[in-house]
Coordinates of C-alpha atoms in Angstrom, one line a residue:
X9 CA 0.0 0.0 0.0
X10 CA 3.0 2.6 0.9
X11 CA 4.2 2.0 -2.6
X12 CA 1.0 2.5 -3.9
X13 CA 1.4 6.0 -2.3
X14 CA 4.7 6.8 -3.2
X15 CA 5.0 5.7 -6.7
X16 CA 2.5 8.4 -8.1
X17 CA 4.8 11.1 -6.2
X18 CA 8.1 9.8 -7.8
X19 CA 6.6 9.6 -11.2
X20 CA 5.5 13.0 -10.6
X21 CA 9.4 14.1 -9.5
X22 CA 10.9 12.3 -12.2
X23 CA 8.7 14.0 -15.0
X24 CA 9.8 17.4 -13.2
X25 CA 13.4 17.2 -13.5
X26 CA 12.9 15.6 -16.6
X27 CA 11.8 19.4 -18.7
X28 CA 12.9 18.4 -22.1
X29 CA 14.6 19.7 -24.8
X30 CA 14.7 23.6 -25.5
X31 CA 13.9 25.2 -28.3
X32 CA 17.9 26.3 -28.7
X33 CA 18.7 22.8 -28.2
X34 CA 16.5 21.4 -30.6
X35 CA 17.7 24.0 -33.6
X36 CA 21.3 23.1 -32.4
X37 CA 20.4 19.7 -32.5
X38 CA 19.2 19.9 -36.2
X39 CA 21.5 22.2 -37.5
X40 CA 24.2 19.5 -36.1
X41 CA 22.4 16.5 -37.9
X42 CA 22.2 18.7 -41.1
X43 CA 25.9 19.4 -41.1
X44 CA 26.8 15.3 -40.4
X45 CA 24.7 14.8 -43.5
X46 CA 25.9 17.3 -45.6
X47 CA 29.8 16.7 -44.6
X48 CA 29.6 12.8 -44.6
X49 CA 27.9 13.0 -48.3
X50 CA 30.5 15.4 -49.1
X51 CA 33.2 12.7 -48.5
X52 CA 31.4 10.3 -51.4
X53 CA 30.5 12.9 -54.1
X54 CA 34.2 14.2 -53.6
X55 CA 35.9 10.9 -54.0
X56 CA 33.2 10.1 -57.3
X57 CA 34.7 13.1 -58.8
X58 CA 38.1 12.3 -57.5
X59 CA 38.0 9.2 -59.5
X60 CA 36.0 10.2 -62.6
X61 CA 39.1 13.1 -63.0
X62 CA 41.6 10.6 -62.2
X63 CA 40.4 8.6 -65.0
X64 CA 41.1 11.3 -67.5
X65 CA 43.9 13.0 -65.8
X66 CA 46.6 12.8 -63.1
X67 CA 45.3 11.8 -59.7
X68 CA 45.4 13.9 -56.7
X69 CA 47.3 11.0 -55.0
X70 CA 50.2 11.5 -57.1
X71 CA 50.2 15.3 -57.2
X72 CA 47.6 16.0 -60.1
X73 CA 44.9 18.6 -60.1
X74 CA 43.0 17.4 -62.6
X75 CA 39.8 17.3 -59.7
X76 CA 39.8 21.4 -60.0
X77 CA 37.9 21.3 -63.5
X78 CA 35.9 17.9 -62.3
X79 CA 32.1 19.4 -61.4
X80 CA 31.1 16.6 -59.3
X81 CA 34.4 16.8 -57.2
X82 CA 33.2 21.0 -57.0
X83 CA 29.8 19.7 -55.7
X84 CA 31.0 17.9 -53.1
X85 CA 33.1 20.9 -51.3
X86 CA 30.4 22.8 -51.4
X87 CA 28.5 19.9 -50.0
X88 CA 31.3 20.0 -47.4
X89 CA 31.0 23.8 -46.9
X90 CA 27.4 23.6 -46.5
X91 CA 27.9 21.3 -43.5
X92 CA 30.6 23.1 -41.8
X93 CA 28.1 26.4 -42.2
X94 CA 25.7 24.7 -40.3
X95 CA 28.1 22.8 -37.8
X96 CA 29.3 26.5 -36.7
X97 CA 25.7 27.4 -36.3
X98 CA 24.5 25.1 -34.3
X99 CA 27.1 26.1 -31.9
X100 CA 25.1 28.9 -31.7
X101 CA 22.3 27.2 -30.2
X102 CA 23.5 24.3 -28.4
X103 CA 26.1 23.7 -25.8
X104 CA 29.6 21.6 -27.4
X105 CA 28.6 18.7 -24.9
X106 CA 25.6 18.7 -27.6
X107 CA 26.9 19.5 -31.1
X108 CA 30.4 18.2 -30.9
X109 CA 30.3 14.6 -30.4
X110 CA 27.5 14.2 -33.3
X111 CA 30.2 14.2 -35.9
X112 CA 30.4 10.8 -35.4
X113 CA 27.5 10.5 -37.4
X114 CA 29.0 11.7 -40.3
X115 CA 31.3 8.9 -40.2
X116 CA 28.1 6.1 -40.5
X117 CA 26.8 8.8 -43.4
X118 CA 30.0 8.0 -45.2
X119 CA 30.2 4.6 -44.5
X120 CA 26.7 4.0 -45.5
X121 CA 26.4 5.9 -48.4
X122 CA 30.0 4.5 -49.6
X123 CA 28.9 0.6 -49.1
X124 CA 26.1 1.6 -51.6
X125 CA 27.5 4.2 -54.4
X126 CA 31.3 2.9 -54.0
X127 CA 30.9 -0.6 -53.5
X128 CA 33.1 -0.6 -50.6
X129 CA 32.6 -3.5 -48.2
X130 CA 30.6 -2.9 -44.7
X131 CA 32.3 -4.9 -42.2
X132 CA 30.1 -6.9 -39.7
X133 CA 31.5 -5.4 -37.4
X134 CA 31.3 -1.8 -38.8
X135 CA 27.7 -2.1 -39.4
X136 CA 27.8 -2.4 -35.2
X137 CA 30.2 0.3 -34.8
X138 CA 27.3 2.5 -36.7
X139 CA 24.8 1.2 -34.2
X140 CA 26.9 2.1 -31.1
X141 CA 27.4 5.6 -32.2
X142 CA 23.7 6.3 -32.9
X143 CA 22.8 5.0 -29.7
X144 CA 25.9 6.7 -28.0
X145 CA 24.7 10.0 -29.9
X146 CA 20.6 9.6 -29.0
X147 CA 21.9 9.1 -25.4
X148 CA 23.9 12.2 -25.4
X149 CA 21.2 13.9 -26.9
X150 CA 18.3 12.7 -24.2
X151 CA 20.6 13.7 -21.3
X152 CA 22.4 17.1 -22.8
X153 CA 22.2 20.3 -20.7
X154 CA 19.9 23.5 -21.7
X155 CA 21.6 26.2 -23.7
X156 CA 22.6 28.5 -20.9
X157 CA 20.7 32.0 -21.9
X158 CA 23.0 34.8 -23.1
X159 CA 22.4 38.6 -24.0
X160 CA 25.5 39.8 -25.1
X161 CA 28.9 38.9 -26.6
X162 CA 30.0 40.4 -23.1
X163 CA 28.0 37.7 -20.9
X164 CA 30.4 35.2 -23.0
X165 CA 34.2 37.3 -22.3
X166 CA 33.2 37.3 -18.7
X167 CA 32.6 33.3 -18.7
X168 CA 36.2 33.5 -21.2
X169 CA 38.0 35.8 -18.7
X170 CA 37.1 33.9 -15.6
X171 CA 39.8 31.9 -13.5
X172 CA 39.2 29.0 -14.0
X173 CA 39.0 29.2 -18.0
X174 CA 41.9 31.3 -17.8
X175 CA 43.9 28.5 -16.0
X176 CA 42.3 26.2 -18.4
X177 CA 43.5 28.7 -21.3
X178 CA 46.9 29.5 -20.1
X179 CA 47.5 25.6 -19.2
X180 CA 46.6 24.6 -23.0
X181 CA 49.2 27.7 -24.4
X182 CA 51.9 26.7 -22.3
X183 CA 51.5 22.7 -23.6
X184 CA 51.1 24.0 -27.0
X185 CA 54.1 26.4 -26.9
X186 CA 56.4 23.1 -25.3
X187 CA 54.8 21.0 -27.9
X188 CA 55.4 22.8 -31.1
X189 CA 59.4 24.2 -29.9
X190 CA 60.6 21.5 -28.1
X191 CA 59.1 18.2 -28.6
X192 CA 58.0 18.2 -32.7
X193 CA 60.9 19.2 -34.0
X194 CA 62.6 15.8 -32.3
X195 CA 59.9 13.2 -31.9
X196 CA 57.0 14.7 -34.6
X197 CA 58.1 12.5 -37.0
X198 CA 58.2 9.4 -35.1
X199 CA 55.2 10.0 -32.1
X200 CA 51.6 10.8 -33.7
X201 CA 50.6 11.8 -30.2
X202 CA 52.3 15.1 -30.8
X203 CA 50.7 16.6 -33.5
X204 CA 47.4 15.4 -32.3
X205 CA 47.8 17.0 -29.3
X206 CA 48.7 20.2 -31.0
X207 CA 45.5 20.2 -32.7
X208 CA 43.1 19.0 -30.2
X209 CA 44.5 21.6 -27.5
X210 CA 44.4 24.7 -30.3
X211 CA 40.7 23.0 -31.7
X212 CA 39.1 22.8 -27.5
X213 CA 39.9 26.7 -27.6
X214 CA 38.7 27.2 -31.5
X215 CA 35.1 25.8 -30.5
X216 CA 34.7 28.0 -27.3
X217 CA 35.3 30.9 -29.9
X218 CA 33.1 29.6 -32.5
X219 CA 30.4 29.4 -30.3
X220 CA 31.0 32.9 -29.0
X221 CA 31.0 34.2 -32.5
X222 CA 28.2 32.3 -33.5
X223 CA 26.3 33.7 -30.5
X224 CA 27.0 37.1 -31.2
X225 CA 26.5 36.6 -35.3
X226 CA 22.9 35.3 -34.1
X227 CA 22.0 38.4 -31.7
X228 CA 23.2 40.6 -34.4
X229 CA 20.6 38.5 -37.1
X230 CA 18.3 39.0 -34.4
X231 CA 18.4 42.9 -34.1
X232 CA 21.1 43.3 -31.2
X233 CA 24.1 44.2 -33.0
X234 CA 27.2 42.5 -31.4
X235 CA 29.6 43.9 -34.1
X236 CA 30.6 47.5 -31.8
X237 CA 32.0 45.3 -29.5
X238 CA 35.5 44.9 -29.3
X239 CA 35.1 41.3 -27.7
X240 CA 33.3 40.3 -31.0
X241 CA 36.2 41.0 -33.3
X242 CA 38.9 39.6 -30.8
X243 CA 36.9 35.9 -30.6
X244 CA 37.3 36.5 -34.6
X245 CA 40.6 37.0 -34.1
X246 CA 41.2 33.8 -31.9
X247 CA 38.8 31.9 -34.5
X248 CA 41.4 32.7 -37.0
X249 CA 44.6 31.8 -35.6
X250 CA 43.3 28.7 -33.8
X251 CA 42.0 26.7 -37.7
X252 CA 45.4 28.2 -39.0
X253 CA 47.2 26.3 -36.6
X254 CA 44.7 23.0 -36.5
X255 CA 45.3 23.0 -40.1
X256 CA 49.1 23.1 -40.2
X257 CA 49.7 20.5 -37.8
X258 CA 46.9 18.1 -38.7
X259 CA 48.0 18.1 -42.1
X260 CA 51.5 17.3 -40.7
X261 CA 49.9 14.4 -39.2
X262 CA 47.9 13.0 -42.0
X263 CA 51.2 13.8 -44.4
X264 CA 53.0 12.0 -42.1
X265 CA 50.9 9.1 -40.3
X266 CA 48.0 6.9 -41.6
X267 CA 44.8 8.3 -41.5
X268 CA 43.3 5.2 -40.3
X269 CA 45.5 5.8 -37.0
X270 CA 45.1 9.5 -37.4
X271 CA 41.4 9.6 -37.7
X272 CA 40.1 8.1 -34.3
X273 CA 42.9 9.3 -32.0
X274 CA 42.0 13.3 -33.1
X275 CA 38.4 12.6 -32.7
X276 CA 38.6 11.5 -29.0
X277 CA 41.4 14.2 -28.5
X278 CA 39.6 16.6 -29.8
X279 CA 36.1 15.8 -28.3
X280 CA 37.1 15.1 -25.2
X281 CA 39.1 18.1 -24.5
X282 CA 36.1 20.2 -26.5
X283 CA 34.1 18.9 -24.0
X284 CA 35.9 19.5 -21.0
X285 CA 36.3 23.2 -22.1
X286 CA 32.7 24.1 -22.6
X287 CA 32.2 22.6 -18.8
X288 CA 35.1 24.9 -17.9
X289 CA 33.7 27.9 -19.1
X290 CA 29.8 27.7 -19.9
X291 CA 29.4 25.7 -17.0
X292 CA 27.0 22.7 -18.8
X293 CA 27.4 20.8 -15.7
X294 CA 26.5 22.9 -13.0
X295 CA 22.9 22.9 -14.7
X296 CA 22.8 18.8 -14.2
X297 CA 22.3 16.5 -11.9
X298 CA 25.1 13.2 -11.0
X299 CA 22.6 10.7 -13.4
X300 CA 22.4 13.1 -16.4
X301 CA 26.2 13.7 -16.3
X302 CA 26.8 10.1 -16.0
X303 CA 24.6 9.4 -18.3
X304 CA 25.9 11.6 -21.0
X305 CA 29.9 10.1 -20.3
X306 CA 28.1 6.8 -21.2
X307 CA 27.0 8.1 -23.9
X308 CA 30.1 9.8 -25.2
X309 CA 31.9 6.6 -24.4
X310 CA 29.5 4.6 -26.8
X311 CA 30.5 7.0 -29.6
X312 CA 34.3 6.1 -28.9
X313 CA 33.4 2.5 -29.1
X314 CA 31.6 2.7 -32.1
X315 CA 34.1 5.3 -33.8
X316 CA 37.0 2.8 -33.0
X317 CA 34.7 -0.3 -34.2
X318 CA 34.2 1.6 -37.1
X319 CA 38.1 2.4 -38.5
X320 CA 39.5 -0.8 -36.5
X321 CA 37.7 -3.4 -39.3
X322 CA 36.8 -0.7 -42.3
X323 CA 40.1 -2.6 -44.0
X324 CA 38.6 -5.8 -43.6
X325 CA 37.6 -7.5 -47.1
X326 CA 35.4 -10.7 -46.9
X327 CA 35.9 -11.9 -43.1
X328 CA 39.6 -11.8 -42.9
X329 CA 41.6 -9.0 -40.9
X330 CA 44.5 -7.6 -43.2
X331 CA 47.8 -8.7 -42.2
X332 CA 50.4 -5.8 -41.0
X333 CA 51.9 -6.4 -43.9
X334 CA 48.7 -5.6 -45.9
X335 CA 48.0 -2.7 -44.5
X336 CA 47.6 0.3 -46.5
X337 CA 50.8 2.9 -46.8
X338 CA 50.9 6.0 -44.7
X339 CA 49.9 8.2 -47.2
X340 CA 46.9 6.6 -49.1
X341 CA 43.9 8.5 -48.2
X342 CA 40.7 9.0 -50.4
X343 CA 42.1 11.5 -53.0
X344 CA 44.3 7.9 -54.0
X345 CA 40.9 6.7 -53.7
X346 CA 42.3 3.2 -52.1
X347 CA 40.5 1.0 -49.7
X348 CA 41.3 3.1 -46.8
X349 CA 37.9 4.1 -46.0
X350 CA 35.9 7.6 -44.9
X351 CA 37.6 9.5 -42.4
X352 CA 36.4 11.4 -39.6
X353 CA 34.2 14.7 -40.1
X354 CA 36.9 17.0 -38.1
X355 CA 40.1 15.5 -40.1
X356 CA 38.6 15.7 -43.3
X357 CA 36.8 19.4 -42.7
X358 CA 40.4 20.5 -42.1
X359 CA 42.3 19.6 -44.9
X360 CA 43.3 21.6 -47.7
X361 CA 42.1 20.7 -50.8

């Protein structure tokens, strides 16, 4: 009888703390969906027009650029474009905790869409690795925080110029600055983790000033202009010179490393230390209870699995695992268009043409 009384009243709780998803979070959450689709069907349309110039030209993977009068290889960067347009929006709307670990799903995208217009073999076990990241990413996406509301591209400096961001901020610097002057120039050829780091530390910063521009680009759309502040132009500024540097040293990496190694380690580098920033300095967590938070690092973890699932068999040609010495060389990527697979969103987004 006492848990005939009680029941009604925890149902009751539970559907309080439960509120949904806001309105932010919901254009975030499409926005970031749009952008997966758009980027991971970019990958396919750019490697059809890779190989339909290649066939009439010199390939890209042996220094042609033949692909710069093919139309279809054209369609597919502004595909690409498309989706990072509305990957920087939906920062706008939705916390990184949100928006950044959904580029997983540009990986299934590719891998779907490349098992049916390419011919390239699904793995068993890549056809799983799908599953776990769209039940990593729905997790993520049940449990993620509300959009804290801001005014002004001032509300977000204050969050940037508090201490413990700054100590986050200054602790990233100082790791990059060692990094880049002492470390790459003896071990960057031989120790992948290096580069990586370089970019993931530089790319955690890059999104927290993304979504600061964003923010301030959408109360400007919205009639409060954000462009007479001086904090506007300096989040440009850091914008700027953090994909300049992502860009130099992940192109390092991918010149130097396979992008079947590359790929995965940059994603969880990347995400994880995104993640941790926007706790640091929008404070998603302090708007959540233990269960959500928990919740949500199950979810992320999911993701991980499924990510590394995902490039771990996407070599693997009718049930047998490729021997090391099998293995594709450093340098094939999809502009050789070899077996090597889709990479990631983030890598791929990155890369110069």
């Amino acid at each position: 009888m006492a848990a005939a009384v009680t029941s009604p009243e925890a149902h009751h709780s539970w559907v309080d703390s439960y509120k949904g998803m806001s309105a932010d979070n919901i254009k975030g959450l499409v926005l970031a969906l749009s952008s997966s689709l758009f980027i991971g069907a970019s990958f396919i349309v750019k490697k059809k027009g890779l190989k339909k110039a290649g066939a009439c030209g010199i390939r890209a993977g042996v220094g042609g650029y033949s692909y710069l009068f093919e139309p279809l290889w054209w369609i597919g960067m502004i595909t690409m474009i498309v989706g990072e347009i509305a990957n920087f929006a939906a920062y706008a709307f939705a916390p990184a905790i949100l928006v950044t670990p959904l580029g997983a799903l540009s990986i299934i995208i590719s891998a779907s869409l490349a098992h049916v217009m390419l011919k390239e073999k699904l793995h068993i076990f890549g056809i799983l690795g799908c599953v776990l990241c769209v039940v990593g990413s729905t997790t993520i996406v049940l449990h993620a925080p509300q959009e804290r509301t801001i005014e002004s591209v001032t509300e977000v400096w204050d969050l940037a110029t508090e201490p413990g961001f700054l100590l986050y901020a200054t602790i990233v610097l100082t790791t990059v600055f060692v990094l880049i002057f002492h470390y790459i120039p003896q071990y960057g050829q031989t120790h992948i983790m290096f580069y990586i780091g370089v970019c993931s530390l530089v790319g955690s910063l890059s999104v927290m000033s993304v979504k600061a521009l964003g923010i301030a680009l959408k109360l400007t759309l919205s009639g409060t202009n954000q462009l007479i502040y001086p904090q506007t132009w300096a989040f440009a500024i850091v914008v700027a010179t953090c994909v300049i540097t992502q860009m130099n040293y992940l192109n390092k990496a991918l010149d130097t490393f396979n992008t079947a190694v590359v790929s995965p380690i940059y994603y969880v580098m990347f995400t994880s230390l995104t993640i941790l920033a926007s706790v640091i300095m929008f404070k998603d967590w302090d708007r959540q209870n233990p269960t959500q938070i928990v919740t949500e690092m199950c979810g992320f973890v999911t993701i991980l699995s499924g990510t590394f699932l995902l490039h771990k068999t996407k070599d693997l040609g009718d049930g047998l695992s490729t021997s090391p010495s099998m293995r594709l060389p450093k340098y094939a990527d999809e502009d050789a268009f070899l077996q090597e697979g889709i990479p990631l969103k983030r890598q791929d987004s990155l890369r110069s043409p």
